[in-house]
GROMACS .gro file of C-alpha atoms in nm:
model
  152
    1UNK     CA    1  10.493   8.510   8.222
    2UNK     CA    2  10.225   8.429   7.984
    3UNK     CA    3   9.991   8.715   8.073
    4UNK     CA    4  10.316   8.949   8.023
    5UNK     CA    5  10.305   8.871   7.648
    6UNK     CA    6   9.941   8.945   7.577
    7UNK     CA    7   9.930   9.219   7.833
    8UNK     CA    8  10.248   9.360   7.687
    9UNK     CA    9  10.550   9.557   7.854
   10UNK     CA   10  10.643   9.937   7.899
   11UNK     CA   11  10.995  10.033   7.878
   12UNK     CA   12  11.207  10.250   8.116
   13UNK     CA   13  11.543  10.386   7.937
   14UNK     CA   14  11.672  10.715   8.096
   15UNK     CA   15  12.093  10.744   8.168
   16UNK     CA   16  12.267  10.385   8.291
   17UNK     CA   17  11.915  10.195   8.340
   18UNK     CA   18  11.682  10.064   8.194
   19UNK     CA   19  11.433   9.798   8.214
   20UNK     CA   20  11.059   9.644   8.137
   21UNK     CA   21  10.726   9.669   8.315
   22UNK     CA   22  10.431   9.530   8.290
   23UNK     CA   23  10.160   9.770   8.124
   24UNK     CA   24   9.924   9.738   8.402
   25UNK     CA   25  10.176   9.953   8.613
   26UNK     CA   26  10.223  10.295   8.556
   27UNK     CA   27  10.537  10.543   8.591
   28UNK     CA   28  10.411  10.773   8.869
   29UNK     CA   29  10.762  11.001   8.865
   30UNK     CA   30  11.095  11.051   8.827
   31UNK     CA   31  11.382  11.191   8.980
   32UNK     CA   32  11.706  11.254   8.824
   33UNK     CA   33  11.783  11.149   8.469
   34UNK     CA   34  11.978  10.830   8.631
   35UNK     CA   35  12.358  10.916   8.399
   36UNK     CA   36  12.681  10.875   8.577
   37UNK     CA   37  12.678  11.257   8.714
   38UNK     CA   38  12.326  11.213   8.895
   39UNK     CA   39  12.394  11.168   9.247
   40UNK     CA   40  12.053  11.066   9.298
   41UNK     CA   41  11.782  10.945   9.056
   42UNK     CA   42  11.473  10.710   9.104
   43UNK     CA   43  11.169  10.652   8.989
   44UNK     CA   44  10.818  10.536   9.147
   45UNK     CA   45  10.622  10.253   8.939
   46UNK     CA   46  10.242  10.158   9.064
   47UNK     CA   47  10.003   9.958   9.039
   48UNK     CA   48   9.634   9.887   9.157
   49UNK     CA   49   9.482   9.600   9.336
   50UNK     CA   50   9.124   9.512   9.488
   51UNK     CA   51   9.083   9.385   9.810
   52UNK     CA   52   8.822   9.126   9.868
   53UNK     CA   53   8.566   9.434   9.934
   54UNK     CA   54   8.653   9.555   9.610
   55UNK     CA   55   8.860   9.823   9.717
   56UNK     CA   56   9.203   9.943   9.503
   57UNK     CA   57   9.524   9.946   9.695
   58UNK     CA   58   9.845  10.069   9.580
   59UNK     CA   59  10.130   9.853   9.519
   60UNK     CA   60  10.429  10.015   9.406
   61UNK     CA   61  10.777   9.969   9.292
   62UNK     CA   62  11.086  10.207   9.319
   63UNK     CA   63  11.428  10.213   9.138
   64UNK     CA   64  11.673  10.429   9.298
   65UNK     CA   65  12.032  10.491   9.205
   66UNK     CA   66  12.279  10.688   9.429
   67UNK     CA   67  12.663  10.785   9.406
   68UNK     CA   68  12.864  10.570   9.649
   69UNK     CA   69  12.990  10.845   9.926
   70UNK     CA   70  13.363  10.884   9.993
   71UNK     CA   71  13.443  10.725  10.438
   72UNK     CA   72  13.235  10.507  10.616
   73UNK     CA   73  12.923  10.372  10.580
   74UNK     CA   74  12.769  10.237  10.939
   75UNK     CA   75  12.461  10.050  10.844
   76UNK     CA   76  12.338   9.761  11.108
   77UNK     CA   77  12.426   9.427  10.960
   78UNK     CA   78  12.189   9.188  10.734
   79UNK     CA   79  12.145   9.000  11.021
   80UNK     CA   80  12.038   9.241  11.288
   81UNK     CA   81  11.790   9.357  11.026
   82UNK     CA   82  11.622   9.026  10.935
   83UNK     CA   83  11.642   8.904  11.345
   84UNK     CA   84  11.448   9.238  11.440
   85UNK     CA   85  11.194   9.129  11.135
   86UNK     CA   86  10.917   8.899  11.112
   87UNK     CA   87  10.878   8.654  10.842
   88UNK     CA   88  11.176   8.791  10.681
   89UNK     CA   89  11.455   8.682  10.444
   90UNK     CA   90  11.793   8.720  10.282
   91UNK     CA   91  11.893   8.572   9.974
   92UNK     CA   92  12.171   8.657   9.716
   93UNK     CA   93  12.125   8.672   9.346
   94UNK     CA   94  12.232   8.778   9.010
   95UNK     CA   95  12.120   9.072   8.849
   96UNK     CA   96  12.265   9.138   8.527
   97UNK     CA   97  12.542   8.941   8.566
   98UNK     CA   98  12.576   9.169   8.909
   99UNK     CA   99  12.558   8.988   9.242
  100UNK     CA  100  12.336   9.176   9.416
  101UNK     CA  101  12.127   9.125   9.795
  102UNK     CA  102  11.795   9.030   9.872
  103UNK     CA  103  11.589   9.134  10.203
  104UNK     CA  104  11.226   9.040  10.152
  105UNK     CA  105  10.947   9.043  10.488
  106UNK     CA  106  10.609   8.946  10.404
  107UNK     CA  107  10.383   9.092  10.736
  108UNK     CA  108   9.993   9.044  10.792
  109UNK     CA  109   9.864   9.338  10.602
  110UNK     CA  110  10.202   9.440  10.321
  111UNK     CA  111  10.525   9.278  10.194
  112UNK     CA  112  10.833   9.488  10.099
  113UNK     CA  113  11.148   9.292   9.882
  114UNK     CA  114  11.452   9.526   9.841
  115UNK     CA  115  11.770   9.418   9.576
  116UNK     CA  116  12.061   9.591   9.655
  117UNK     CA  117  12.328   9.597   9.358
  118UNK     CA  118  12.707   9.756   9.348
  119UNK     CA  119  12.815   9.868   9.043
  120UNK     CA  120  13.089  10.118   8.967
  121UNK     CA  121  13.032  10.387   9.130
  122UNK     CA  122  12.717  10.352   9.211
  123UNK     CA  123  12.444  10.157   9.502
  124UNK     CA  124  12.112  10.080   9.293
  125UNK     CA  125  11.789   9.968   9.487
  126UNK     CA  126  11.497   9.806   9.388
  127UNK     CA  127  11.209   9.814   9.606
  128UNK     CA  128  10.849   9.718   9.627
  129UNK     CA  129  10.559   9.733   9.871
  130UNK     CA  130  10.249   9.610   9.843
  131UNK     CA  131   9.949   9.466   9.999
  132UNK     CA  132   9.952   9.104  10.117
  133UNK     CA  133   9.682   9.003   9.890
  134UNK     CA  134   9.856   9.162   9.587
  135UNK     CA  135  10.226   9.019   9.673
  136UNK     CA  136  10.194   8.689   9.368
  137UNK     CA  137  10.135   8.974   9.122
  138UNK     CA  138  10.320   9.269   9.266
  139UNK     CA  139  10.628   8.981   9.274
  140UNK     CA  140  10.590   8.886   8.901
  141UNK     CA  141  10.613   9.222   8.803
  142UNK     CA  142  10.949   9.291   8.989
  143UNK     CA  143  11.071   8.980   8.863
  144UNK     CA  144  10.992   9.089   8.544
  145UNK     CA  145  11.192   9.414   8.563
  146UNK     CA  146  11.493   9.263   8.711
  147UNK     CA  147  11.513   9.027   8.461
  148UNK     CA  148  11.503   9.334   8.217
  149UNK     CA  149  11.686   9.526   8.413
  150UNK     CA  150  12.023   9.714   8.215
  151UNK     CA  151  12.292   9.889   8.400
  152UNK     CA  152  12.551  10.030   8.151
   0.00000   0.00000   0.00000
């Protein structure tokens, strides 16, 4: 948290959301202008890492929002998705005084998290992906936004 306050944060305000990122990431695009009458909006956050060789990888973060549909929904269950996954896990959490759902993997070369939150009318989902090596830091930045993160 420390090296958030000298590094400093970015803000994201566009429609319903908004939230705070790190300043080492950058806003790479965005889709939709995330208001009530969007039926889709998201936006792509990334970041660079080095590998031990010195090489930059991309991590990145994504905030989507989509209208719930009208009928049926058939996903596969929380559980079918974390038993067909390796090193995975489900957790629930508060977002924003929102309960929202946690599936997180961690494999041996990237590591995806995805929060899931219901609000109104709406399904948002946060998402990252990022190399193993850059999961501690890719992690405190997507900590950072959800504890940010604003959904009017």
């Amino acid at each position: 948290m420390f090296a958030f306050a000298l590094g400093g944060n970015n803000t994201f305000n566009s429609g319903t959301v908004s939230f705070q990122y790190p300043n080492s990431w950058s806003q790479e695009n965005q889709v939709g202008n995330f208001s009530n009458s969007s039926i889709y909006s998201a936006v792509t956050l990334t970041a660079n890492y080095a590998d031990a060789s010195g090489k930059n990888q991309p991590a990145y973060i994504v905030v989507q929002m989509q209208q719930k549909t009208n009928g049926a929904l058939n996903l596969p269950t929380t559980n079918n998705i974390v038993l067909n996954t390796t090193n995975s896990s489900v957790a629930s959490t508060t977002v924003n005084n929102v309960t929202a759902s946690q599936i997180g993997s961690v494999g041996t070369n990237i590591a995806t998290k995805y929060t899931i939150i219901d609000k109104n009318n709406n399904y948002y989902l946060l998402t990252y992906i990022c190399p193993r090596f850059a999961l501690n830091q890719t992690e405190q930045a997507y900590n950072n936004l959800l504890t940010s993160l604003k959904i009017n």
